[in-house]
PDB file of C-alpha atoms in Angstrom:
ATOM      1  CA  UNK A  15      18.700   7.910 -20.105  1.00  0.00           C
ATOM      2  CA  UNK A  16      17.508   4.976 -18.058  1.00  0.00           C
ATOM      3  CA  UNK A  17      20.096   2.387 -17.092  1.00  0.00           C
ATOM      4  CA  UNK A  18      17.318  -0.199 -17.038  1.00  0.00           C
ATOM      5  CA  UNK A  19      14.706   0.739 -19.630  1.00  0.00           C
ATOM      6  CA  UNK A  20      11.047   0.135 -18.799  1.00  0.00           C
ATOM      7  CA  UNK A  21       9.449  -2.994 -20.229  1.00  0.00           C
ATOM      8  CA  UNK A  22       7.184  -2.232 -23.188  1.00  0.00           C
ATOM      9  CA  UNK A  23       3.955  -4.035 -24.093  1.00  0.00           C
ATOM     10  CA  UNK A  24       2.951  -6.710 -24.644  1.00  0.00           C
ATOM     11  CA  UNK A  25       3.265  -7.592 -20.956  1.00  0.00           C
ATOM     12  CA  UNK A  26       3.166 -11.097 -19.528  1.00  0.00           C
ATOM     13  CA  UNK A  27      -0.033 -12.155 -17.749  1.00  0.00           C
ATOM     14  CA  UNK A  28       1.809 -12.051 -14.418  1.00  0.00           C
ATOM     15  CA  UNK A  29       3.027  -8.484 -14.991  1.00  0.00           C
ATOM     16  CA  UNK A  30      -0.398  -7.373 -16.243  1.00  0.00           C
ATOM     17  CA  UNK A  31      -1.989  -8.728 -13.062  1.00  0.00           C
ATOM     18  CA  UNK A  32       0.441  -6.678 -10.953  1.00  0.00           C
ATOM     19  CA  UNK A  33      -0.171  -3.536 -13.009  1.00  0.00           C
ATOM     20  CA  UNK A  34      -3.934  -3.918 -12.549  1.00  0.00           C
ATOM     21  CA  UNK A  35      -3.469  -3.979  -8.773  1.00  0.00           C
ATOM     22  CA  UNK A  36      -1.051  -1.043  -8.781  1.00  0.00           C
ATOM     23  CA  UNK A  37      -2.719   1.385 -11.189  1.00  0.00           C
ATOM     24  CA  UNK A  38      -6.163   2.979 -11.339  1.00  0.00           C
ATOM     25  CA  UNK A  39      -8.255   1.976 -14.374  1.00  0.00           C
ATOM     26  CA  UNK A  40      -7.305   3.882 -17.499  1.00  0.00           C
ATOM     27  CA  UNK A  41      -3.877   4.986 -16.237  1.00  0.00           C
ATOM     28  CA  UNK A  42      -0.759   3.662 -17.918  1.00  0.00           C
ATOM     29  CA  UNK A  43       1.657   1.763 -15.662  1.00  0.00           C
ATOM     30  CA  UNK A  44       4.293   4.024 -14.153  1.00  0.00           C
ATOM     31  CA  UNK A  45       7.799   3.820 -15.578  1.00  0.00           C
ATOM     32  CA  UNK A  46       8.982   2.615 -12.179  1.00  0.00           C
ATOM     33  CA  UNK A  47       6.617  -0.355 -12.309  1.00  0.00           C
ATOM     34  CA  UNK A  48       7.506  -1.048 -15.945  1.00  0.00           C
ATOM     35  CA  UNK A  49      11.172  -1.047 -14.924  1.00  0.00           C
ATOM     36  CA  UNK A  50      10.472  -3.447 -12.061  1.00  0.00           C
ATOM     37  CA  UNK A  51       8.613  -5.695 -14.536  1.00  0.00           C
ATOM     38  CA  UNK A  52      12.027  -7.048 -15.551  1.00  0.00           C
ATOM     39  CA  UNK A  53      11.740  -8.984 -12.285  1.00  0.00           C
ATOM     40  CA  UNK A  54       8.061  -9.866 -11.656  1.00  0.00           C
ATOM     41  CA  UNK A  55       8.864 -11.147  -8.156  1.00  0.00           C
ATOM     42  CA  UNK A  56      10.288  -7.759  -7.110  1.00  0.00           C
ATOM     43  CA  UNK A  57       7.325  -6.009  -8.750  1.00  0.00           C
ATOM     44  CA  UNK A  58       4.902  -8.167  -6.716  1.00  0.00           C
ATOM     45  CA  UNK A  59       6.767  -7.443  -3.469  1.00  0.00           C
ATOM     46  CA  UNK A  60       6.735  -3.694  -4.104  1.00  0.00           C
ATOM     47  CA  UNK A  61       3.033  -3.926  -4.961  1.00  0.00           C
ATOM     48  CA  UNK A  62       2.268  -5.675  -1.674  1.00  0.00           C
ATOM     49  CA  UNK A  63       4.318  -3.303   0.461  1.00  0.00           C
ATOM     50  CA  UNK A  64       3.220   0.069  -0.886  1.00  0.00           C
ATOM     51  CA  UNK A  65       1.117   1.368   2.038  1.00  0.00           C
ATOM     52  CA  UNK A  66      -0.870   3.708  -0.212  1.00  0.00           C
ATOM     53  CA  UNK A  67      -4.151   2.199   0.944  1.00  0.00           C
ATOM     54  CA  UNK A  68      -6.029   3.836   3.828  1.00  0.00           C
ATOM     55  CA  UNK A  69      -4.039   3.145   6.958  1.00  0.00           C
ATOM     56  CA  UNK A  70      -3.653   4.389  10.495  1.00  0.00           C
ATOM     57  CA  UNK A  71      -2.320   7.800   9.426  1.00  0.00           C
ATOM     58  CA  UNK A  72      -3.742  10.536   7.227  1.00  0.00           C
ATOM     59  CA  UNK A  73      -2.836  10.990   3.568  1.00  0.00           C
ATOM     60  CA  UNK A  74      -1.104  14.204   4.615  1.00  0.00           C
ATOM     61  CA  UNK A  75       1.205  12.495   7.123  1.00  0.00           C
ATOM     62  CA  UNK A  76       1.909   9.652   4.704  1.00  0.00           C
ATOM     63  CA  UNK A  77       2.901  12.077   1.961  1.00  0.00           C
ATOM     64  CA  UNK A  78       4.968  14.253   4.318  1.00  0.00           C
ATOM     65  CA  UNK A  79       7.138  11.249   5.144  1.00  0.00           C
ATOM     66  CA  UNK A  80       7.303  10.049   1.531  1.00  0.00           C
ATOM     67  CA  UNK A  81       8.103  13.449   0.012  1.00  0.00           C
ATOM     68  CA  UNK A  82      10.644  14.274   2.714  1.00  0.00           C
ATOM     69  CA  UNK A  83      12.359  10.904   2.328  1.00  0.00           C
ATOM     70  CA  UNK A  84      12.473  11.229  -1.461  1.00  0.00           C
ATOM     71  CA  UNK A  85      13.835  14.787  -1.229  1.00  0.00           C
ATOM     72  CA  UNK A  86      16.567  13.712   1.178  1.00  0.00           C
ATOM     73  CA  UNK A  87      17.471  10.797  -1.134  1.00  0.00           C
ATOM     74  CA  UNK A  88      17.324  13.101  -4.184  1.00  0.00           C
ATOM     75  CA  UNK A  89      14.842  10.717  -5.779  1.00  0.00           C
ATOM     76  CA  UNK A  90      13.312  13.313  -8.101  1.00  0.00           C
ATOM     77  CA  UNK A  91      11.293  10.744 -10.053  1.00  0.00           C
ATOM     78  CA  UNK A  92       9.432   9.439  -7.003  1.00  0.00           C
ATOM     79  CA  UNK A  93       9.098  12.890  -5.437  1.00  0.00           C
ATOM     80  CA  UNK A  94       7.540  14.165  -8.677  1.00  0.00           C
ATOM     81  CA  UNK A  95       5.052  11.308  -8.974  1.00  0.00           C
ATOM     82  CA  UNK A  96       3.872  11.688  -5.380  1.00  0.00           C
ATOM     83  CA  UNK A  97       3.716  15.477  -5.595  1.00  0.00           C
ATOM     84  CA  UNK A  98       1.621  15.286  -8.779  1.00  0.00           C
ATOM     85  CA  UNK A  99      -0.764  12.604  -7.534  1.00  0.00           C
ATOM     86  CA  UNK A 100      -1.082  13.341  -3.821  1.00  0.00           C
ATOM     87  CA  UNK A 101      -0.190  16.981  -3.016  1.00  0.00           C
ATOM     88  CA  UNK A 102      -3.799  18.024  -3.623  1.00  0.00           C
ATOM     89  CA  UNK A 103      -5.434  15.239  -1.584  1.00  0.00           C
ATOM     90  CA  UNK A 104      -2.851  15.831   1.179  1.00  0.00           C
ATOM     91  CA  UNK A 105      -3.769  19.519   1.298  1.00  0.00           C
ATOM     92  CA  UNK A 106      -0.282  20.940   0.726  1.00  0.00           C
ATOM     93  CA  UNK A 107       0.025  24.610  -0.133  1.00  0.00           C
ATOM     94  CA  UNK A 108       2.503  25.668  -2.835  1.00  0.00           C
ATOM     95  CA  UNK A 109       4.784  26.954  -0.080  1.00  0.00           C
ATOM     96  CA  UNK A 110       4.662  23.627   1.772  1.00  0.00           C
ATOM     97  CA  UNK A 111       5.283  21.634  -1.401  1.00  0.00           C
ATOM     98  CA  UNK A 112       8.268  23.847  -2.257  1.00  0.00           C
ATOM     99  CA  UNK A 113       9.658  23.332   1.254  1.00  0.00           C
ATOM    100  CA  UNK A 114       9.265  19.560   0.904  1.00  0.00           C
ATOM    101  CA  UNK A 115      11.317  19.623  -2.310  1.00  0.00           C
ATOM    102  CA  UNK A 116      14.432  20.998  -0.629  1.00  0.00           C
ATOM    103  CA  UNK A 117      17.198  19.156   1.168  1.00  0.00           C
ATOM    104  CA  UNK A 118      17.142  21.681   4.027  1.00  0.00           C
ATOM    105  CA  UNK A 119      14.738  21.008   6.859  1.00  0.00           C
ATOM    106  CA  UNK A 120      11.251  22.293   6.046  1.00  0.00           C
ATOM    107  CA  UNK A 121       9.990  21.926   9.626  1.00  0.00           C
ATOM    108  CA  UNK A 122       9.567  25.678  10.167  1.00  0.00           C
ATOM    109  CA  UNK A 123       7.216  25.889   7.163  1.00  0.00           C
ATOM    110  CA  UNK A 124       4.695  23.648   8.911  1.00  0.00           C
ATOM    111  CA  UNK A 125       2.629  24.705  11.912  1.00  0.00           C
ATOM    112  CA  UNK A 126       0.829  21.503  12.941  1.00  0.00           C
ATOM    113  CA  UNK A 127       2.707  19.540  15.609  1.00  0.00           C
ATOM    114  CA  UNK A 128       1.993  16.201  13.884  1.00  0.00           C
ATOM    115  CA  UNK A 129       3.417  17.510  10.589  1.00  0.00           C
ATOM    116  CA  UNK A 130       6.560  18.761  12.294  1.00  0.00           C
ATOM    117  CA  UNK A 131       7.055  15.498  14.182  1.00  0.00           C
ATOM    118  CA  UNK A 132       6.636  13.408  11.021  1.00  0.00           C
ATOM    119  CA  UNK A 133       9.253  15.541   9.265  1.00  0.00           C
ATOM    120  CA  UNK A 134      11.653  15.301  12.197  1.00  0.00           C
ATOM    121  CA  UNK A 135      11.189  11.523  12.171  1.00  0.00           C
ATOM    122  CA  UNK A 136      11.890  11.273   8.431  1.00  0.00           C
ATOM    123  CA  UNK A 137      15.025  13.413   8.795  1.00  0.00           C
ATOM    124  CA  UNK A 138      16.347  11.471  11.783  1.00  0.00           C
ATOM    125  CA  UNK A 139      15.817   8.134  10.062  1.00  0.00           C
ATOM    126  CA  UNK A 140      17.536   9.388   6.916  1.00  0.00           C
ATOM    127  CA  UNK A 141      20.509  10.785   8.819  1.00  0.00           C
ATOM    128  CA  UNK A 142      21.029   8.094  11.452  1.00  0.00           C
ATOM    129  CA  UNK A 143      18.634   5.174  10.803  1.00  0.00           C
ATOM    130  CA  UNK A 144      17.414   5.692  14.384  1.00  0.00           C
ATOM    131  CA  UNK A 145      15.896   8.355  16.616  1.00  0.00           C
ATOM    132  CA  UNK A 146      16.882   9.688  20.016  1.00  0.00           C
ATOM    133  CA  UNK A 147      14.826   9.304  23.180  1.00  0.00           C
ATOM    134  CA  UNK A 148      13.588  12.905  23.134  1.00  0.00           C
ATOM    135  CA  UNK A 149      12.086  12.515  19.659  1.00  0.00           C
ATOM    136  CA  UNK A 150      10.610   9.143  20.647  1.00  0.00           C
ATOM    137  CA  UNK A 151       8.870  10.728  23.643  1.00  0.00           C
ATOM    138  CA  UNK A 152       7.480  13.496  21.445  1.00  0.00           C
ATOM    139  CA  UNK A 153       6.272  10.967  18.856  1.00  0.00           C
ATOM    140  CA  UNK A 154       4.586   8.723  21.423  1.00  0.00           C
ATOM    141  CA  UNK A 155       2.788  11.765  22.782  1.00  0.00           C
ATOM    142  CA  UNK A 156       1.243  12.409  19.363  1.00  0.00           C
ATOM    143  CA  UNK A 157       0.911   8.986  17.714  1.00  0.00           C
ATOM    144  CA  UNK A 158      -0.169   5.521  18.800  1.00  0.00           C
ATOM    145  CA  UNK A 159       1.922   2.405  18.166  1.00  0.00           C
ATOM    146  CA  UNK A 160       0.162   1.532  14.894  1.00  0.00           C
ATOM    147  CA  UNK A 161       0.767   5.026  13.537  1.00  0.00           C
ATOM    148  CA  UNK A 162       4.417   5.043  14.609  1.00  0.00           C
ATOM    149  CA  UNK A 163       5.052   1.713  12.928  1.00  0.00           C
ATOM    150  CA  UNK A 164       3.409   2.952   9.740  1.00  0.00           C
ATOM    151  CA  UNK A 165       5.456   6.175   9.709  1.00  0.00           C
ATOM    152  CA  UNK A 166       8.750   4.336  10.256  1.00  0.00           C
ATOM    153  CA  UNK A 167       7.875   1.690   7.665  1.00  0.00           C
ATOM    154  CA  UNK A 168       7.009   4.364   5.095  1.00  0.00           C
ATOM    155  CA  UNK A 169      10.398   6.009   5.569  1.00  0.00           C
ATOM    156  CA  UNK A 170      12.119   2.666   5.077  1.00  0.00           C
ATOM    157  CA  UNK A 171      10.055   1.672   2.049  1.00  0.00           C
ATOM    158  CA  UNK A 172      10.670   4.964   0.314  1.00  0.00           C
ATOM    159  CA  UNK A 173      14.387   4.754   0.951  1.00  0.00           C
ATOM    160  CA  UNK A 174      14.247   1.450  -0.952  1.00  0.00           C
ATOM    161  CA  UNK A 175      12.140   2.987  -3.741  1.00  0.00           C
ATOM    162  CA  UNK A 176      14.569   5.930  -3.891  1.00  0.00           C
ATOM    163  CA  UNK A 177      17.488   3.538  -4.290  1.00  0.00           C
ATOM    164  CA  UNK A 178      15.696   1.755  -7.134  1.00  0.00           C
ATOM    165  CA  UNK A 179      14.794   4.892  -9.101  1.00  0.00           C
ATOM    166  CA  UNK A 180      18.183   6.526  -8.564  1.00  0.00           C
ATOM    167  CA  UNK A 181      20.238   3.462  -9.491  1.00  0.00           C
ATOM    168  CA  UNK A 182      18.143   2.378 -12.491  1.00  0.00           C
ATOM    169  CA  UNK A 183      17.670   5.936 -13.774  1.00  0.00           C
ATOM    170  CA  UNK A 184      13.887   5.806 -14.114  1.00  0.00           C
ATOM    171  CA  UNK A 185      12.961   8.799 -16.267  1.00  0.00           C
ATOM    172  CA  UNK A 186      10.308  11.294 -15.147  1.00  0.00           C
ATOM    173  CA  UNK A 187       6.685  10.735 -16.058  1.00  0.00           C
ATOM    174  CA  UNK A 188       5.487  13.381 -18.542  1.00  0.00           C
ATOM    175  CA  UNK A 189       2.914  14.633 -16.023  1.00  0.00           C
ATOM    176  CA  UNK A 190       5.004  14.519 -12.834  1.00  0.00           C
ATOM    177  CA  UNK A 191       6.127  17.590 -10.913  1.00  0.00           C
ATOM    178  CA  UNK A 192       9.710  18.736 -10.746  1.00  0.00           C
ATOM    179  CA  UNK A 193      11.233  19.432  -7.323  1.00  0.00           C
ATOM    180  CA  UNK A 194      13.308  22.259  -8.833  1.00  0.00           C
ATOM    181  CA  UNK A 195      10.229  23.871 -10.381  1.00  0.00           C
ATOM    182  CA  UNK A 196       8.296  23.464  -7.119  1.00  0.00           C
ATOM    183  CA  UNK A 197      11.036  25.390  -5.302  1.00  0.00           C
ATOM    184  CA  UNK A 198      10.941  28.075  -8.001  1.00  0.00           C
ATOM    185  CA  UNK A 199       7.148  28.235  -7.707  1.00  0.00           C
ATOM    186  CA  UNK A 200       6.324  26.605 -11.031  1.00  0.00           C
ATOM    187  CA  UNK A 201       5.279  23.089  -9.970  1.00  0.00           C
TER     188      UNK A 201
END
């Protein structure tokens, strides 16, 4: 049961405007956003900082960092939403998605150097809130400054989102994927 229940319609004009910017036409607002609607200012800030628009990195790299961060934070709600909406566009196999759902390092599941570096970055930031010089050298050999800033920012943003969903108890969307079922091979 949610500690902070989602706001139900009718929504204020301010909240409706945020939902329209956050959600594709015809899709109901996510429970996370409806929970944040208790504080329209926070909802607006989350809306502005999402980084789901086309950026300097691929959808695949973006989702690797997000899913890994959410798995490490045990933010099943957010992991499930991103897995359901973006695993296909990111090109994840079932095996890769299952690996991303686990707390153990999934690096060995991935063969592309960029994938492995993004996962190592997400793990290092989760564990220590910093990275060592060796990882930095490897990252700068694969990514430019804009990409590095985006990857680090994503990890930070999704730590914040993980805190929100875990503390408020946002309940799963009916269509989201379960990390436990992904590990078991059932999505």
